[in-house]
Amino acid sequence: MKPILYVGNINYSSWSLRPYIALRWAGIDFDMVEVNLDQPGYGDYAIAEILAFNPAGKVPALRVGAAVIADSLAISEWASETGSSLYPQDPLARALVRSAVAEMHSGFAAVRRDLSMNIRRRCKAFGLPADTVRDIARLDALFAGHRKHAAEGPFLFGQRTVADAFFTPVATRFRTYGIELSADAQAYCDTLLADAAFLAWEQMVLAQPATGFSRANIDRLYT
Ligand SMILES: N[C@@H](CCC(=O)N[C@@H](CS)C(=O)NCC(=O)O)C(=O)O
């Protein structure tokens, strides 16, 4: 049986997009099941449909045989170790990739709070608080700072790595809310948004009816 990736609403679930990209890039054949997060239990990790496969009550989760890997980073690591590697060979380069991934996985709370992923949407954010402006500046510096690898390829560390899978949702947030970036950071985001794996996800989003999300304020911000 193929692994099954359980994801949240694909227009909104930034956590879900990351392992989808990593699995695709690693060349893993998998099925995907989308769970509607806009239902009772959301926010309390108590959606019954999710609890049926992940006792932590969260998506994404990857079922591999009898096992369930229940975290976007753990799934991406599994993809990289099972399929084509998504890390460079050199230990120091690997550490730098992991450092960028860890910074995303455990940080940028203000960007997550104020620039919710909404792939379909285009608007202009205004009046962003200082912590969000700081997060955006740090992401811009992180993106632009790694462009020294540009000679080896257009991704953050040249070739595709788990870091790029983790920053793809951020690139959609910046596009959705019209965030202005430095030229190098913008070029990097453009690379992520032109990638075939992301475009396949975006096609799935655009093929769905545009429904809102009643259990969060994401559709009401900046209108
Ligand atoms: N650390 C986890 C976080 C996953 C997570 O927070 N998922 C949210 C998606 S919005 C969720 O499942 N929420 C369900 C709920 O709030 O009830 C990962 O990276 O996979």
Coordinates of C-alpha atoms and ligand atoms in Angstrom, one line a residue:
M1 CA 0.0 0.0 0.0
K2 CA 1.2 3.5 -0.8
P3 CA 1.9 5.9 2.0
I4 CA -1.0 8.2 2.7
L5 CA -0.4 11.9 3.4
Y6 CA -3.3 13.4 5.4
V7 CA -3.5 17.2 5.0
G8 CA -5.6 20.1 6.1
N9 CA -7.5 22.4 3.7
I10 CA -5.1 22.8 0.9
N11 CA -5.7 26.5 0.4
Y12 CA -5.0 27.2 4.0
S13 CA -2.8 24.5 5.6
S14 CA 0.8 25.8 5.4
W15 CA 2.0 22.9 7.6
S16 CA 0.6 20.4 5.1
L17 CA 2.2 22.0 2.0
R18 CA 5.7 21.4 3.3
P19 CA 5.7 17.6 3.4
Y20 CA 3.7 17.4 0.1
I21 CA 6.6 19.3 -1.6
A22 CA 9.3 17.2 0.1
L23 CA 7.6 13.9 -0.8
R24 CA 7.2 15.0 -4.4
W25 CA 10.8 16.2 -4.6
A26 CA 12.1 13.0 -3.1
G27 CA 10.2 11.0 -5.7
I28 CA 7.9 9.1 -3.2
D29 CA 4.7 7.7 -4.6
F30 CA 1.9 8.5 -2.2
D31 CA -1.8 9.1 -1.9
M32 CA -3.3 12.2 -0.3
V33 CA -6.4 12.6 1.9
E34 CA -7.6 16.2 2.6
V35 CA -9.4 16.7 6.0
N36 CA -11.6 19.7 6.4
L37 CA -10.3 21.6 9.4
D38 CA -13.3 23.9 9.5
Q39 CA -15.3 21.6 11.7
P40 CA -15.9 21.1 15.5
G41 CA -12.8 20.4 17.5
Y42 CA -10.6 22.8 15.4
G43 CA -8.1 24.7 17.5
D44 CA -8.3 22.1 20.3
Y45 CA -6.7 19.3 18.3
A46 CA -9.9 17.5 18.8
I47 CA -11.3 16.9 15.3
A48 CA -12.6 13.3 15.4
E49 CA -11.6 12.6 11.8
I50 CA -8.0 13.4 12.6
L51 CA -7.9 11.7 16.0
A52 CA -8.8 8.5 14.1
F53 CA -5.4 8.3 12.5
N54 CA -3.3 10.7 14.7
P55 CA -3.8 10.8 18.5
A56 CA -2.1 14.2 18.6
G57 CA -5.1 15.6 16.6
K58 CA -2.9 17.3 14.0
V59 CA -2.3 17.3 10.3
P60 CA -0.1 16.7 8.4
A61 CA 0.5 13.1 9.1
L62 CA 1.9 10.3 6.9
R63 CA 0.7 6.8 7.2
V64 CA 3.4 4.3 6.3
G65 CA 2.1 0.8 6.7
A66 CA 1.0 0.5 10.4
A67 CA 3.0 3.6 11.4
V68 CA 1.9 7.3 11.4
I69 CA 4.6 10.0 11.1
A70 CA 2.9 13.1 12.6
D71 CA 5.0 16.1 11.9
S72 CA 5.9 18.1 8.8
L73 CA 9.6 17.9 9.5
A74 CA 9.6 14.2 10.4
I75 CA 7.7 13.4 7.2
S76 CA 10.2 15.5 5.2
E77 CA 13.2 13.8 6.8
W78 CA 11.6 10.4 6.1
A79 CA 11.1 11.4 2.5
S80 CA 14.7 12.5 2.2
E81 CA 16.0 9.3 3.7
T82 CA 13.7 7.0 1.7
G83 CA 13.8 8.7 -1.7
S84 CA 16.1 11.2 -3.3
S85 CA 18.1 13.1 -0.7
L86 CA 17.0 16.6 0.0
Y87 CA 20.2 17.5 1.9
P88 CA 23.6 18.3 0.6
Q89 CA 26.5 15.8 1.2
D90 CA 28.8 18.1 3.1
P91 CA 28.1 18.0 6.9
L92 CA 28.5 21.7 7.3
A93 CA 26.2 22.5 4.4
R94 CA 23.7 20.0 5.9
A95 CA 23.9 21.8 9.2
L96 CA 23.1 25.1 7.5
V97 CA 20.1 23.6 5.8
R98 CA 18.9 22.2 9.1
S99 CA 19.5 25.5 10.8
A100 CA 17.2 27.3 8.3
V101 CA 14.6 24.5 8.6
A102 CA 14.7 24.7 12.4
E103 CA 14.3 28.5 12.3
M104 CA 11.2 28.1 10.2
H105 CA 9.8 25.1 12.2
S106 CA 10.1 26.8 15.5
G107 CA 9.8 30.5 14.6
F108 CA 8.2 33.3 12.6
A109 CA 5.1 33.2 14.8
A110 CA 4.1 36.8 13.9
V111 CA 4.2 36.0 10.2
R112 CA 2.1 32.9 10.8
R113 CA -0.3 35.0 12.9
D114 CA -0.8 38.0 10.6
L115 CA -0.1 36.5 7.1
S116 CA -2.1 33.3 7.2
M117 CA -1.6 31.1 4.1
N118 CA -4.4 31.7 1.7
I119 CA -3.1 30.6 -1.7
R120 CA -6.1 31.9 -3.7
R121 CA -6.1 35.3 -2.2
R122 CA -4.4 38.6 -3.4
C123 CA -4.6 41.7 -1.2
K124 CA -2.3 44.3 0.4
A125 CA -1.4 44.0 4.0
F126 CA -1.2 47.3 5.9
G127 CA -0.5 48.4 9.5
L128 CA 1.5 45.3 10.3
P129 CA 2.8 45.2 13.9
A130 CA 6.5 45.6 14.7
D131 CA 7.1 41.9 15.4
T132 CA 5.6 40.9 12.0
V133 CA 7.7 43.5 10.2
R134 CA 10.8 42.1 12.1
D135 CA 9.9 38.5 11.0
I136 CA 9.6 39.7 7.3
A137 CA 12.9 41.5 7.5
R138 CA 14.6 38.4 9.0
L139 CA 13.1 36.1 6.3
D140 CA 14.2 38.5 3.6
A141 CA 17.8 38.6 5.0
L142 CA 17.8 34.8 5.3
F143 CA 16.6 34.3 1.7
A144 CA 19.0 37.0 0.2
G145 CA 21.9 35.8 2.4
H146 CA 21.9 32.4 0.9
R147 CA 21.9 33.6 -2.7
K148 CA 25.6 33.1 -2.7
H149 CA 24.7 29.5 -3.7
A150 CA 23.0 30.8 -6.8
A151 CA 25.8 29.5 -9.0
E152 CA 24.8 25.9 -8.1
G153 CA 21.1 26.5 -8.7
P154 CA 18.2 28.8 -7.9
F155 CA 17.2 27.3 -4.5
L156 CA 18.3 28.5 -1.1
F157 CA 21.3 26.2 -1.0
G158 CA 21.6 25.8 -4.8
Q159 CA 19.8 22.5 -5.3
R160 CA 16.4 21.6 -3.7
T161 CA 16.5 20.9 0.0
V162 CA 14.0 20.5 2.8
A163 CA 14.5 24.2 3.6
D164 CA 12.9 25.1 0.3
A165 CA 9.9 22.9 1.0
F166 CA 9.6 24.7 4.4
F167 CA 9.8 28.2 2.8
T168 CA 7.3 27.5 0.0
P169 CA 4.3 28.4 2.2
V170 CA 6.0 31.6 3.2
A171 CA 6.5 32.5 -0.4
T172 CA 2.7 32.1 -1.0
R173 CA 2.0 34.3 2.1
F174 CA 4.3 37.1 0.7
R175 CA 2.5 36.9 -2.7
T176 CA -1.0 36.8 -1.1
Y177 CA -0.4 39.9 1.0
G178 CA 1.7 41.9 -1.4
I179 CA 4.8 42.0 0.8
E180 CA 7.7 43.9 -0.8
L181 CA 11.0 42.1 -0.7
S182 CA 14.6 42.7 -1.8
A183 CA 15.3 41.7 -5.4
D184 CA 17.3 38.5 -4.3
A185 CA 14.6 37.4 -1.8
Q186 CA 11.9 38.0 -4.4
A187 CA 13.8 36.0 -7.0
Y188 CA 14.0 33.1 -4.6
C189 CA 10.3 33.3 -3.8
D190 CA 9.5 33.3 -7.6
T191 CA 11.6 30.1 -7.9
L192 CA 9.6 28.4 -5.2
L193 CA 6.3 29.5 -6.7
A194 CA 7.3 28.3 -10.2
D195 CA 8.2 24.9 -9.1
A196 CA 6.2 22.0 -10.6
A197 CA 5.4 20.4 -7.2
F198 CA 4.0 23.7 -5.9
L199 CA 2.1 24.3 -9.2
A200 CA 0.5 20.9 -8.9
W201 CA -0.7 21.8 -5.4
E202 CA -1.9 25.2 -6.5
Q203 CA -3.9 23.6 -9.4
M204 CA -5.7 21.4 -6.8
V205 CA -6.5 24.5 -4.8
L206 CA -7.8 26.4 -7.8
A207 CA -9.9 23.4 -8.9
Q208 CA -11.9 23.6 -5.6
P209 CA -14.8 26.0 -4.9
A210 CA -13.5 29.0 -3.0
T211 CA -14.8 28.4 0.5
G212 CA -13.9 30.6 3.5
F213 CA -12.8 29.3 6.8
S214 CA -15.2 30.1 9.6
R215 CA -13.0 29.1 12.5
A216 CA -10.3 31.6 12.0
N217 CA -10.1 35.3 11.1
I218 CA -7.9 34.8 8.0
D219 CA -10.5 35.9 5.5
R220 CA -11.4 39.0 7.4
L221 CA -7.8 40.5 7.7
Y222 CA -6.9 43.4 5.4
T223 CA -10.2 43.6 3.6
Ligands
LIG1 N1 4.4 20.7 14.3 C1 3.3 20.2 13.5 C2 2.2 21.2 13.6 C3 1.0 20.8 12.9 C4 -0.2 21.6 13.2 O1 -0.2 22.5 14.1 N2 -1.3 21.4 12.4 C5 -2.5 22.2 12.5 C6 -2.9 22.6 11.1 S1 -3.6 24.2 11.1 C7 -3.6 21.3 13.0 O2 -3.7 20.1 12.7 N3 -4.6 21.8 13.8 C8 -5.7 21.1 14.2 C9 -6.5 21.8 15.3 O3 -6.1 23.0 15.6 O4 -7.4 21.3 15.9 C10 3.9 20.0 12.1 O5 4.8 20.7 11.7 O6 3.4 19.1 11.4

